[in-house]
PDB file of C-alpha atoms and ligand atoms in Angstrom:
ATOM      1  CA  UNK A1274     124.662 -97.594  82.086  1.00  0.00           C
ATOM      2  CA  UNK A1275     124.790 -94.322  84.002  1.00  0.00           C
ATOM      3  CA  UNK A1276     126.311 -94.182  87.492  1.00  0.00           C
ATOM      4  CA  UNK A1277     125.447 -91.316  89.817  1.00  0.00           C
ATOM      5  CA  UNK A1278     127.127 -90.849  93.168  1.00  0.00           C
ATOM      6  CA  UNK A1279     125.374 -87.810  94.646  1.00  0.00           C
ATOM      7  CA  UNK A1280     121.794 -86.765  95.281  1.00  0.00           C
ATOM      8  CA  UNK A1281     122.310 -83.561  93.279  1.00  0.00           C
ATOM      9  CA  UNK A1282     123.674 -85.321  90.214  1.00  0.00           C
ATOM     10  CA  UNK A1283     121.016 -88.033  90.139  1.00  0.00           C
ATOM     11  CA  UNK A1284     118.246 -85.467  90.523  1.00  0.00           C
ATOM     12  CA  UNK A1285     119.704 -83.286  87.786  1.00  0.00           C
ATOM     13  CA  UNK A1286     119.897 -86.279  85.481  1.00  0.00           C
ATOM     14  CA  UNK A1287     116.325 -87.376  86.201  1.00  0.00           C
ATOM     15  CA  UNK A1288     114.933 -83.848  85.889  1.00  0.00           C
ATOM     16  CA  UNK A1289     116.488 -83.514  82.458  1.00  0.00           C
ATOM     17  CA  UNK A1290     114.943 -86.810  81.392  1.00  0.00           C
ATOM     18  CA  UNK A1291     111.442 -85.726  82.374  1.00  0.00           C
ATOM     19  CA  UNK A1292     108.706 -85.822  81.214  1.00  0.00           C
ATOM     20  CA  UNK A1293     109.824 -88.884  79.240  1.00  0.00           C
ATOM     21  CA  UNK A1294     110.331 -90.915  82.425  1.00  0.00           C
ATOM     22  CA  UNK A1295     107.157 -90.015  84.274  1.00  0.00           C
ATOM     23  CA  UNK A1296     105.511 -93.217  85.511  1.00  0.00           C
ATOM     24  CA  UNK A1297     108.292 -95.300  84.037  1.00  0.00           C
ATOM     25  CA  UNK A1298     110.849 -95.689  86.822  1.00  0.00           C
ATOM     26  CA  UNK A1299     111.281 -98.933  88.771  1.00  0.00           C
ATOM     27  CA  UNK A1300     113.520 -98.747  91.817  1.00  0.00           C
ATOM     28  CA  UNK A1301     115.400-101.659  93.380  1.00  0.00           C
ATOM     29  CA  UNK A1302     117.162-100.742  96.619  1.00  0.00           C
ATOM     30  CA  UNK A1303     120.114-102.964  97.555  1.00  0.00           C
ATOM     31  CA  UNK A1304     123.110-103.033  99.853  1.00  0.00           C
ATOM     32  CA  UNK A1305     125.296-104.474  97.077  1.00  0.00           C
ATOM     33  CA  UNK A1306     127.153-107.817  97.134  1.00  0.00           C
ATOM     34  CA  UNK A1307     124.662-108.640  94.430  1.00  0.00           C
ATOM     35  CA  UNK A1308     123.481-112.198  93.766  1.00  0.00           C
ATOM     36  CA  UNK A1309     120.753-113.854  91.709  1.00  0.00           C
ATOM     37  CA  UNK A1310     118.151-112.790  94.309  1.00  0.00           C
ATOM     38  CA  UNK A1311     118.806-109.113  93.591  1.00  0.00           C
ATOM     39  CA  UNK A1312     119.113-109.750  89.869  1.00  0.00           C
ATOM     40  CA  UNK A1313     115.743-111.532  89.790  1.00  0.00           C
ATOM     41  CA  UNK A1314     114.085-108.285  90.941  1.00  0.00           C
ATOM     42  CA  UNK A1315     115.800-106.404  88.131  1.00  0.00           C
ATOM     43  CA  UNK A1316     114.594-109.016  85.644  1.00  0.00           C
ATOM     44  CA  UNK A1317     111.007-108.578  86.892  1.00  0.00           C
ATOM     45  CA  UNK A1318     111.254-104.831  86.307  1.00  0.00           C
ATOM     46  CA  UNK A1319     112.791-105.407  82.885  1.00  0.00           C
ATOM     47  CA  UNK A1320     109.831-107.531  81.811  1.00  0.00           C
ATOM     48  CA  UNK A1321     107.666-104.451  82.337  1.00  0.00           C
ATOM     49  CA  UNK A1322     110.107-102.247  80.405  1.00  0.00           C
ATOM     50  CA  UNK A1323     110.697 -99.832  83.193  1.00  0.00           C
ATOM     51  CA  UNK A1324     113.599 -97.421  83.361  1.00  0.00           C
ATOM     52  CA  UNK A1325     115.504 -99.265  86.082  1.00  0.00           C
ATOM     53  CA  UNK A1326     117.332 -97.603  88.947  1.00  0.00           C
ATOM     54  CA  UNK A1327     119.340 -99.792  91.321  1.00  0.00           C
ATOM     55  CA  UNK A1328     120.826 -98.260  94.444  1.00  0.00           C
ATOM     56  CA  UNK A1329     123.844 -99.723  96.166  1.00  0.00           C
ATOM     57  CA  UNK A1330     124.094 -98.366  99.672  1.00  0.00           C
ATOM     58  CA  UNK A1331     125.146-100.199 102.804  1.00  0.00           C
ATOM     59  CA  UNK A1332     122.791 -98.444 105.163  1.00  0.00           C
ATOM     60  CA  UNK A1333     124.338 -97.949 108.615  1.00  0.00           C
ATOM     61  CA  UNK A1334     120.996 -96.990 110.183  1.00  0.00           C
ATOM     62  CA  UNK A1335     119.523-100.446 109.705  1.00  0.00           C
ATOM     63  CA  UNK A1336     122.292-102.252 111.585  1.00  0.00           C
ATOM     64  CA  UNK A1337     122.039-102.611 115.326  1.00  0.00           C
ATOM     65  CA  UNK A1338     125.120-101.472 117.293  1.00  0.00           C
ATOM     66  CA  UNK A1339     126.467-105.013 117.757  1.00  0.00           C
ATOM     67  CA  UNK A1340     125.965-105.983 114.103  1.00  0.00           C
ATOM     68  CA  UNK A1341     128.235-106.447 111.117  1.00  0.00           C
ATOM     69  CA  UNK A1342     128.051-103.018 109.384  1.00  0.00           C
ATOM     70  CA  UNK A1343     131.794-102.531 108.923  1.00  0.00           C
ATOM     71  CA  UNK A1344     132.315-106.135 107.786  1.00  0.00           C
ATOM     72  CA  UNK A1345     129.314-106.228 105.455  1.00  0.00           C
ATOM     73  CA  UNK A1346     130.597-107.405 102.043  1.00  0.00           C
ATOM     74  CA  UNK A1347     131.352-104.550  99.641  1.00  0.00           C
ATOM     75  CA  UNK A1348     131.950-105.701  96.071  1.00  0.00           C
ATOM     76  CA  UNK A1349     131.190-102.637  93.976  1.00  0.00           C
ATOM     77  CA  UNK A1350     133.291-103.600  90.967  1.00  0.00           C
ATOM     78  CA  UNK A1351     131.696-107.000  90.428  1.00  0.00           C
ATOM     79  CA  UNK A1352     128.273-105.564  91.268  1.00  0.00           C
ATOM     80  CA  UNK A1353     128.613-102.993  88.494  1.00  0.00           C
ATOM     81  CA  UNK A1354     129.684-105.692  86.015  1.00  0.00           C
ATOM     82  CA  UNK A1355     126.568-107.733  86.846  1.00  0.00           C
ATOM     83  CA  UNK A1356     124.320-104.698  86.457  1.00  0.00           C
ATOM     84  CA  UNK A1357     125.919-103.770  83.160  1.00  0.00           C
ATOM     85  CA  UNK A1358     125.231-107.255  81.819  1.00  0.00           C
ATOM     86  CA  UNK A1359     121.543-106.737  82.604  1.00  0.00           C
ATOM     87  CA  UNK A1360     121.607-103.286  80.964  1.00  0.00           C
ATOM     88  CA  UNK A1361     120.360-101.540  84.091  1.00  0.00           C
ATOM     89  CA  UNK A1362     119.728 -97.890  83.205  1.00  0.00           C
ATOM     90  CA  UNK A1363     120.971 -96.046  86.254  1.00  0.00           C
ATOM     91  CA  UNK A1364     122.989 -96.963  89.342  1.00  0.00           C
ATOM     92  CA  UNK A1365     122.847 -94.733  92.384  1.00  0.00           C
ATOM     93  CA  UNK A1366     125.726 -95.210  94.851  1.00  0.00           C
ATOM     94  CA  UNK A1367     125.587 -92.289  97.264  1.00  0.00           C
ATOM     95  CA  UNK A1368     127.964 -91.701 100.144  1.00  0.00           C
ATOM     96  CA  UNK A1369     126.743 -91.964 103.722  1.00  0.00           C
ATOM     97  CA  UNK A1370     127.232 -88.221 104.382  1.00  0.00           C
ATOM     98  CA  UNK A1371     125.123 -87.266 101.397  1.00  0.00           C
ATOM     99  CA  UNK A1372     122.213 -89.536 102.310  1.00  0.00           C
ATOM    100  CA  UNK A1373     122.234 -89.300 106.071  1.00  0.00           C
ATOM    101  CA  UNK A1374     122.637 -85.525 106.379  1.00  0.00           C
ATOM    102  CA  UNK A1375     118.917 -84.793 106.365  1.00  0.00           C
ATOM    103  CA  UNK A1376     116.716 -87.715 107.291  1.00  0.00           C
ATOM    104  CA  UNK A1377     113.852 -88.195 109.654  1.00  0.00           C
ATOM    105  CA  UNK A1378     115.951 -89.973 112.242  1.00  0.00           C
ATOM    106  CA  UNK A1379     114.206 -93.000 113.664  1.00  0.00           C
ATOM    107  CA  UNK A1380     110.855 -91.602 112.669  1.00  0.00           C
ATOM    108  CA  UNK A1381     108.040 -93.349 114.460  1.00  0.00           C
ATOM    109  CA  UNK A1382     105.570 -94.717 111.987  1.00  0.00           C
ATOM    110  CA  UNK A1383     102.346 -96.267 112.988  1.00  0.00           C
ATOM    111  CA  UNK A1384     104.014 -99.637 112.833  1.00  0.00           C
ATOM    112  CA  UNK A1385     101.235-102.051 113.778  1.00  0.00           C
ATOM    113  CA  UNK A1386     103.597-103.411 116.412  1.00  0.00           C
ATOM    114  CA  UNK A1387     106.318-104.659 114.049  1.00  0.00           C
ATOM    115  CA  UNK A1388     108.881-103.508 116.604  1.00  0.00           C
ATOM    116  CA  UNK A1389     107.596-106.146 119.022  1.00  0.00           C
ATOM    117  CA  UNK A1390     107.528-109.143 116.741  1.00  0.00           C
ATOM    118  CA  UNK A1391     109.850-111.373 114.724  1.00  0.00           C
ATOM    119  CA  UNK A1392     112.947-109.447 113.559  1.00  0.00           C
ATOM    120  CA  UNK A1393     111.661-106.208 115.122  1.00  0.00           C
ATOM    121  CA  UNK A1394     111.986-107.772 118.554  1.00  0.00           C
ATOM    122  CA  UNK A1395     115.571-108.892 118.023  1.00  0.00           C
ATOM    123  CA  UNK A1396     116.809-105.961 115.895  1.00  0.00           C
ATOM    124  CA  UNK A1397     115.120-102.852 117.323  1.00  0.00           C
ATOM    125  CA  UNK A1398     117.019-100.425 115.037  1.00  0.00           C
ATOM    126  CA  UNK A1399     116.443-102.373 111.871  1.00  0.00           C
ATOM    127  CA  UNK A1400     112.999-101.435 110.541  1.00  0.00           C
ATOM    128  CA  UNK A1401     113.087 -97.740 111.526  1.00  0.00           C
ATOM    129  CA  UNK A1402     116.552 -97.582 109.899  1.00  0.00           C
ATOM    130  CA  UNK A1403     115.241 -99.175 106.696  1.00  0.00           C
ATOM    131  CA  UNK A1404     112.306 -96.746 106.549  1.00  0.00           C
ATOM    132  CA  UNK A1405     114.497 -93.716 107.220  1.00  0.00           C
ATOM    133  CA  UNK A1406     116.656 -94.441 104.208  1.00  0.00           C
ATOM    134  CA  UNK A1407     114.231 -96.050 101.756  1.00  0.00           C
ATOM    135  CA  UNK A1408     111.824 -93.108 102.125  1.00  0.00           C
ATOM    136  CA  UNK A1409     114.704 -90.739 101.470  1.00  0.00           C
ATOM    137  CA  UNK A1410     115.576 -92.680  98.306  1.00  0.00           C
ATOM    138  CA  UNK A1411     111.933 -92.658  97.200  1.00  0.00           C
ATOM    139  CA  UNK A1412     111.703 -88.899  97.538  1.00  0.00           C
ATOM    140  CA  UNK A1413     114.896 -88.442  95.520  1.00  0.00           C
ATOM    141  CA  UNK A1414     114.075 -90.903  92.734  1.00  0.00           C
ATOM    142  CA  UNK A1415     110.247 -90.744  92.610  1.00  0.00           C
ATOM    143  CA  UNK A1416     109.754 -94.202  91.110  1.00  0.00           C
ATOM    144  CA  UNK A1417     106.470 -95.576  89.836  1.00  0.00           C
ATOM    145  CA  UNK A1418     107.198 -98.928  91.448  1.00  0.00           C
ATOM    146  CA  UNK A1419     109.621-100.368  93.974  1.00  0.00           C
ATOM    147  CA  UNK A1420     110.596-104.063  93.836  1.00  0.00           C
ATOM    148  CA  UNK A1421     111.413-105.961  97.033  1.00  0.00           C
ATOM    149  CA  UNK A1422     112.199-109.609  97.719  1.00  0.00           C
ATOM    150  CA  UNK A1423     109.987-112.102  99.515  1.00  0.00           C
ATOM    151  CA  UNK A1424     113.025-113.309 101.419  1.00  0.00           C
ATOM    152  CA  UNK A1425     112.681-110.154 103.529  1.00  0.00           C
ATOM    153  CA  UNK A1426     108.883-110.431 103.737  1.00  0.00           C
ATOM    154  CA  UNK A1427     108.691-108.397 106.948  1.00  0.00           C
ATOM    155  CA  UNK A1428     110.560-105.540 105.274  1.00  0.00           C
ATOM    156  CA  UNK A1429     108.280-105.783 102.227  1.00  0.00           C
ATOM    157  CA  UNK A1430     105.175-105.632 104.392  1.00  0.00           C
ATOM    158  CA  UNK A1431     106.507-102.822 106.583  1.00  0.00           C
ATOM    159  CA  UNK A1432     107.533-100.611 103.655  1.00  0.00           C
ATOM    160  CA  UNK A1433     104.294-101.294 101.795  1.00  0.00           C
ATOM    161  CA  UNK A1434     102.302-100.214 104.847  1.00  0.00           C
ATOM    162  CA  UNK A1435     104.351 -97.053 105.363  1.00  0.00           C
ATOM    163  CA  UNK A1436     104.113 -96.119 101.687  1.00  0.00           C
ATOM    164  CA  UNK A1437     100.334 -96.512 101.925  1.00  0.00           C
ATOM    165  CA  UNK A1438     100.146 -94.620 105.212  1.00  0.00           C
ATOM    166  CA  UNK A1439     102.211 -91.702 103.918  1.00  0.00           C
ATOM    167  CA  UNK A1440     100.224 -91.667 100.651  1.00  0.00           C
ATOM    168  CA  UNK A1441     103.256 -91.970  98.444  1.00  0.00           C
ATOM    169  CA  UNK A1442     102.034 -92.520  94.888  1.00  0.00           C
ATOM    170  CA  UNK A1443     103.928 -95.699  94.081  1.00  0.00           C
ATOM    171  CA  UNK A1444     103.359 -99.438  93.867  1.00  0.00           C
ATOM    172  CA  UNK A1445     105.258-101.990  95.913  1.00  0.00           C
ATOM    173  CA  UNK A1446     105.876-105.331  94.232  1.00  0.00           C
ATOM    174  CA  UNK A1447     107.346-108.521  95.618  1.00  0.00           C
ATOM    175  CA  UNK A1448     109.675-110.954  93.825  1.00  0.00           C
ATOM    176  CA  UNK A1449     109.910-114.559  94.949  1.00  0.00           C
ATOM    177  CA  UNK A1450     112.818-115.879  97.015  1.00  0.00           C
ATOM    178  CA  UNK A1451     115.707-117.180  94.941  1.00  0.00           C
ATOM    179  CA  UNK A1452     117.505-120.183  96.432  1.00  0.00           C
ATOM    180  CA  UNK A1453     120.621-122.267  95.865  1.00  0.00           C
ATOM    181  CA  UNK A1454     120.050-125.855  94.742  1.00  0.00           C
ATOM    182  CA  UNK A1455     120.340-126.849  98.396  1.00  0.00           C
ATOM    183  CA  UNK A1456     117.290-124.696  99.166  1.00  0.00           C
ATOM    184  CA  UNK A1457     119.227-122.093 101.164  1.00  0.00           C
ATOM    185  CA  UNK A1458     117.907-118.627 100.283  1.00  0.00           C
ATOM    186  CA  UNK A1459     120.576-116.529  98.577  1.00  0.00           C
ATOM    187  CA  UNK A1460     121.898-113.820 100.842  1.00  0.00           C
ATOM    188  CA  UNK A1461     124.951-111.576 100.884  1.00  0.00           C
ATOM    189  CA  UNK A1462     125.616-112.969 104.351  1.00  0.00           C
ATOM    190  CA  UNK A1463     125.993-116.551 103.068  1.00  0.00           C
ATOM    191  CA  UNK A1464     129.573-115.574 102.198  1.00  0.00           C
ATOM    192  CA  UNK A1465     130.404-115.732 105.885  1.00  0.00           C
ATOM    193  CA  UNK A1466     129.441-119.417 106.196  1.00  0.00           C
ATOM    194  CA  UNK A1467     132.260-121.950 106.432  1.00  0.00           C
ATOM    195  CA  UNK A1468     131.816-125.255 104.601  1.00  0.00           C
ATOM    196  CA  UNK A1469     130.584-126.947 107.765  1.00  0.00           C
ATOM    197  CA  UNK A1470     128.280-124.058 108.617  1.00  0.00           C
ATOM    198  CA  UNK A1471     126.845-124.197 105.115  1.00  0.00           C
ATOM    199  CA  UNK A1472     125.888-127.831 105.651  1.00  0.00           C
ATOM    200  CA  UNK A1473     124.026-126.789 108.767  1.00  0.00           C
ATOM    201  CA  UNK A1474     122.393-123.786 107.088  1.00  0.00           C
ATOM    202  CA  UNK A1475     120.534-125.853 104.482  1.00  0.00           C
ATOM    203  CA  UNK A1476     118.370-127.225 107.295  1.00  0.00           C
ATOM    204  CA  UNK A1477     116.699-123.834 107.635  1.00  0.00           C
ATOM    205  CA  UNK A1478     114.583-124.232 104.496  1.00  0.00           C
ATOM    206  CA  UNK A1479     114.236-127.991 105.005  1.00  0.00           C
ATOM    207  CA  UNK A1480     112.761-127.305 108.426  1.00  0.00           C
ATOM    208  CA  UNK A1481     110.367-124.691 107.043  1.00  0.00           C
ATOM    209  CA  UNK A1482     109.078-127.178 104.454  1.00  0.00           C
ATOM    210  CA  UNK A1483     108.814-130.003 106.970  1.00  0.00           C
ATOM    211  CA  UNK A1484     107.011-127.730 109.439  1.00  0.00           C
ATOM    212  CA  UNK A1485     104.558-126.717 106.722  1.00  0.00           C
ATOM    213  CA  UNK A1486     103.806-130.350 105.977  1.00  0.00           C
ATOM    214  CA  UNK A1487     103.303-131.217 109.629  1.00  0.00           C
ATOM    215  CA  UNK A1488     101.029-128.192 110.136  1.00  0.00           C
ATOM    216  CA  UNK A1489      98.970-129.337 107.166  1.00  0.00           C
ATOM    217  CA  UNK A1490      98.785-132.780 108.775  1.00  0.00           C
ATOM    218  CA  UNK A1491      97.147-131.102 111.758  1.00  0.00           C
ATOM    219  CA  UNK A1492      99.888-131.300 114.394  1.00  0.00           C
ATOM    220  CA  UNK A1493      99.568-129.047 117.422  1.00  0.00           C
ATOM    221  CA  UNK A1494     101.277-125.811 116.442  1.00  0.00           C
ATOM    222  CA  UNK A1495     103.027-124.734 119.605  1.00  0.00           C
ATOM    223  CA  UNK A1496     104.494-128.139 120.481  1.00  0.00           C
ATOM    224  CA  UNK A1497     105.514-128.642 116.847  1.00  0.00           C
ATOM    225  CA  UNK A1498     107.393-125.328 116.744  1.00  0.00           C
ATOM    226  CA  UNK A1499     109.140-126.127 120.022  1.00  0.00           C
ATOM    227  CA  UNK A1500     110.200-129.513 118.704  1.00  0.00           C
ATOM    228  CA  UNK A1501     111.520-128.071 115.457  1.00  0.00           C
ATOM    229  CA  UNK A1502     113.577-125.448 117.288  1.00  0.00           C
ATOM    230  CA  UNK A1503     115.149-128.128 119.470  1.00  0.00           C
ATOM    231  CA  UNK A1504     115.979-130.132 116.360  1.00  0.00           C
ATOM    232  CA  UNK A1505     117.709-127.167 114.729  1.00  0.00           C
ATOM    233  CA  UNK A1506     119.842-126.570 117.801  1.00  0.00           C
ATOM    234  CA  UNK A1507     120.839-130.228 117.765  1.00  0.00           C
ATOM    235  CA  UNK A1508     121.826-129.981 114.088  1.00  0.00           C
ATOM    236  CA  UNK A1509     124.249-127.157 114.916  1.00  0.00           C
ATOM    237  CA  UNK A1510     122.409-123.820 114.852  1.00  0.00           C
ATOM    238  CA  UNK A1511     123.768-121.848 117.776  1.00  0.00           C
ATOM    239  CA  UNK A1512     120.659-119.738 118.487  1.00  0.00           C
ATOM    240  CA  UNK A1513     117.109-119.555 117.189  1.00  0.00           C
ATOM    241  CA  UNK A1514     115.647-116.052 117.460  1.00  0.00           C
ATOM    242  CA  UNK A1515     112.221-117.259 116.388  1.00  0.00           C
ATOM    243  CA  UNK A1516     110.296-119.915 114.505  1.00  0.00           C
ATOM    244  CA  UNK A1517     106.742-118.655 114.309  1.00  0.00           C
ATOM    245  CA  UNK A1518     103.612-118.683 112.215  1.00  0.00           C
ATOM    246  CA  UNK A1519     101.998-115.352 111.394  1.00  0.00           C
ATOM    247  CA  UNK A1520      99.360-114.239 108.952  1.00  0.00           C
ATOM    248  CA  UNK A1521     100.425-112.326 105.852  1.00  0.00           C
ATOM    249  CA  UNK A1522      99.618-109.124 107.729  1.00  0.00           C
ATOM    250  CA  UNK A1523     102.040-110.302 110.450  1.00  0.00           C
ATOM    251  CA  UNK A1524      99.264-110.739 112.990  1.00  0.00           C
ATOM    252  CA  UNK A1525      99.417-113.823 115.152  1.00  0.00           C
ATOM    253  CA  UNK A1526      97.847-116.845 113.614  1.00  0.00           C
ATOM    254  CA  UNK A1527      96.146-119.201 116.002  1.00  0.00           C
ATOM    255  CA  UNK A1528      94.793-121.338 113.213  1.00  0.00           C
ATOM    256  CA  UNK A1529      97.214-121.385 110.280  1.00  0.00           C
ATOM    257  CA  UNK A1530      95.626-121.121 106.852  1.00  0.00           C
ATOM    258  CA  UNK A1531      96.669-120.460 103.264  1.00  0.00           C
ATOM    259  CA  UNK A1532      97.530-116.867 104.016  1.00  0.00           C
ATOM    260  CA  UNK A1533      99.851-117.667 106.904  1.00  0.00           C
ATOM    261  CA  UNK A1534     103.601-117.844 106.732  1.00  0.00           C
ATOM    262  CA  UNK A1535     106.228-119.628 108.739  1.00  0.00           C
ATOM    263  CA  UNK A1536     109.036-117.248 109.682  1.00  0.00           C
ATOM    264  CA  UNK A1537     112.450-118.192 110.971  1.00  0.00           C
ATOM    265  CA  UNK A1538     115.618-116.414 112.086  1.00  0.00           C
ATOM    266  CA  UNK A1539     118.525-118.504 113.314  1.00  0.00           C
ATOM    267  CA  UNK A1540     122.214-118.053 113.999  1.00  0.00           C
ATOM    268  CA  UNK A1541     125.151-120.226 113.106  1.00  0.00           C
ATOM    269  CA  UNK A1542     127.929-118.679 115.149  1.00  0.00           C
ATOM    270  CA  UNK A1543     128.148-115.045 113.923  1.00  0.00           C
ATOM    271  CA  UNK A1544     125.879-115.458 110.906  1.00  0.00           C
ATOM    272  CA  UNK A1545     122.194-114.687 111.270  1.00  0.00           C
ATOM    273  CA  UNK A1546     119.954-116.198 108.585  1.00  0.00           C
ATOM    274  CA  UNK A1547     116.285-115.509 107.912  1.00  0.00           C
ATOM    275  CA  UNK A1548     113.699-117.191 105.711  1.00  0.00           C
ATOM    276  CA  UNK A1549     109.942-117.598 105.377  1.00  0.00           C
ATOM    277  CA  UNK A1550     107.421-119.623 103.367  1.00  0.00           C
ATOM    278  CA  UNK A1551     103.727-119.468 102.728  1.00  0.00           C
ATOM    279  CA  UNK A1552     101.774-122.320 104.290  1.00  0.00           C
TER     280      UNK A1552
HETATM  281  P1  AMP B 887     119.741-106.402 100.450  1.00  0.00           P
HETATM  282  O1  AMP B 887     120.837-106.061  99.513  1.00  0.00           O
HETATM  283  O2  AMP B 887     120.004-107.612 101.278  1.00  0.00           O
HETATM  284  O3  AMP B 887     119.265-105.212 101.249  1.00  0.00           O
HETATM  285  O4  AMP B 887     118.503-106.817  99.536  1.00  0.00           O
HETATM  286  C1  AMP B 887     117.994-105.967  98.529  1.00  0.00           C
HETATM  287  C2  AMP B 887     116.712-106.531  97.982  1.00  0.00           C
HETATM  288  O5  AMP B 887     116.962-107.840  97.430  1.00  0.00           O
HETATM  289  C3  AMP B 887     115.617-106.725  99.054  1.00  0.00           C
HETATM  290  O6  AMP B 887     114.363-106.366  98.517  1.00  0.00           O
HETATM  291  C4  AMP B 887     115.695-108.212  99.346  1.00  0.00           C
HETATM  292  O7  AMP B 887     114.486-108.744  99.826  1.00  0.00           O
HETATM  293  C5  AMP B 887     116.033-108.771  97.979  1.00  0.00           C
HETATM  294  N1  AMP B 887     116.640-110.114  98.103  1.00  0.00           N
HETATM  295  C6  AMP B 887     117.700-110.467  98.869  1.00  0.00           C
HETATM  296  N2  AMP B 887     117.920-111.785  98.785  1.00  0.00           N
HETATM  297  C7  AMP B 887     116.963-112.291  97.966  1.00  0.00           C
HETATM  298  C8  AMP B 887     116.651-113.603  97.489  1.00  0.00           C
HETATM  299  N3  AMP B 887     117.364-114.673  97.846  1.00  0.00           N
HETATM  300  N4  AMP B 887     115.598-113.749  96.653  1.00  0.00           N
HETATM  301  C9  AMP B 887     114.860-112.657  96.289  1.00  0.00           C
HETATM  302  N5  AMP B 887     115.113-111.396  96.698  1.00  0.00           N
HETATM  303  C10 AMP B 887     116.141-111.213  97.529  1.00  0.00           C
END
């Protein structure tokens, strides 16, 4: 397993490997604190026998000013051990100065209004910050395919659109959400949950599944969503940013169908959790 810490060194390494690697690189961007959700994306890429590059980079640009950037879990040593076990080919762990020196700061993409909906509405810096850095990584690493998780469906959809719009020659693939036995989607932020908060958090996925069932039973959507939000607050969630149904293209769904998703973001004290399921 090769570890590269600078843009120059990773590019030198990849240039020397060419042309053997052309069309063979799969890229999995992460912020570290790796769990089975991240590892599942690596396993997907392994099935296709790609040369696998995993980046570990806690990206300051995608945190809003009041968010947990400095406290975000950093567990490089255990991350590297997990990646070694999976025989990942190359790890890229650049420093902030190296990556952020030349980027298209807060570049405005034609964003089909993502900044006004769901997470975009509550975290205005988030998606532009993700794009700024992921596009930089893509131009350094030039992968054939990038793997992203369904747990962050909005991010998947946003990046896929931008990659299409900027004509980057790469595929974007989605891996399914990996969950604990309780149903809670794995997330690096779950570490912040106390035992009591964890008990509350499992109601996020339960509520998504129950809402799906009730939608299928034909209940009125807007009163159902209101009722479910109230229920979550009663259970112990401290704030619900949104519980909404959108189509797969994130447009508003008046009549939910197979290609609609239920999206949720909710807080338990300082921890913000997100999830989504297909109807
Ligand atoms: P992060 O380190 O949180 O930026 O996530 C890196 C990648 O892992 C993103 O594509 C996420 O969508 C994906 N990911 C995070 N959690 C999960 C999960 N529970 N199941 C599947 N993929 C996940």
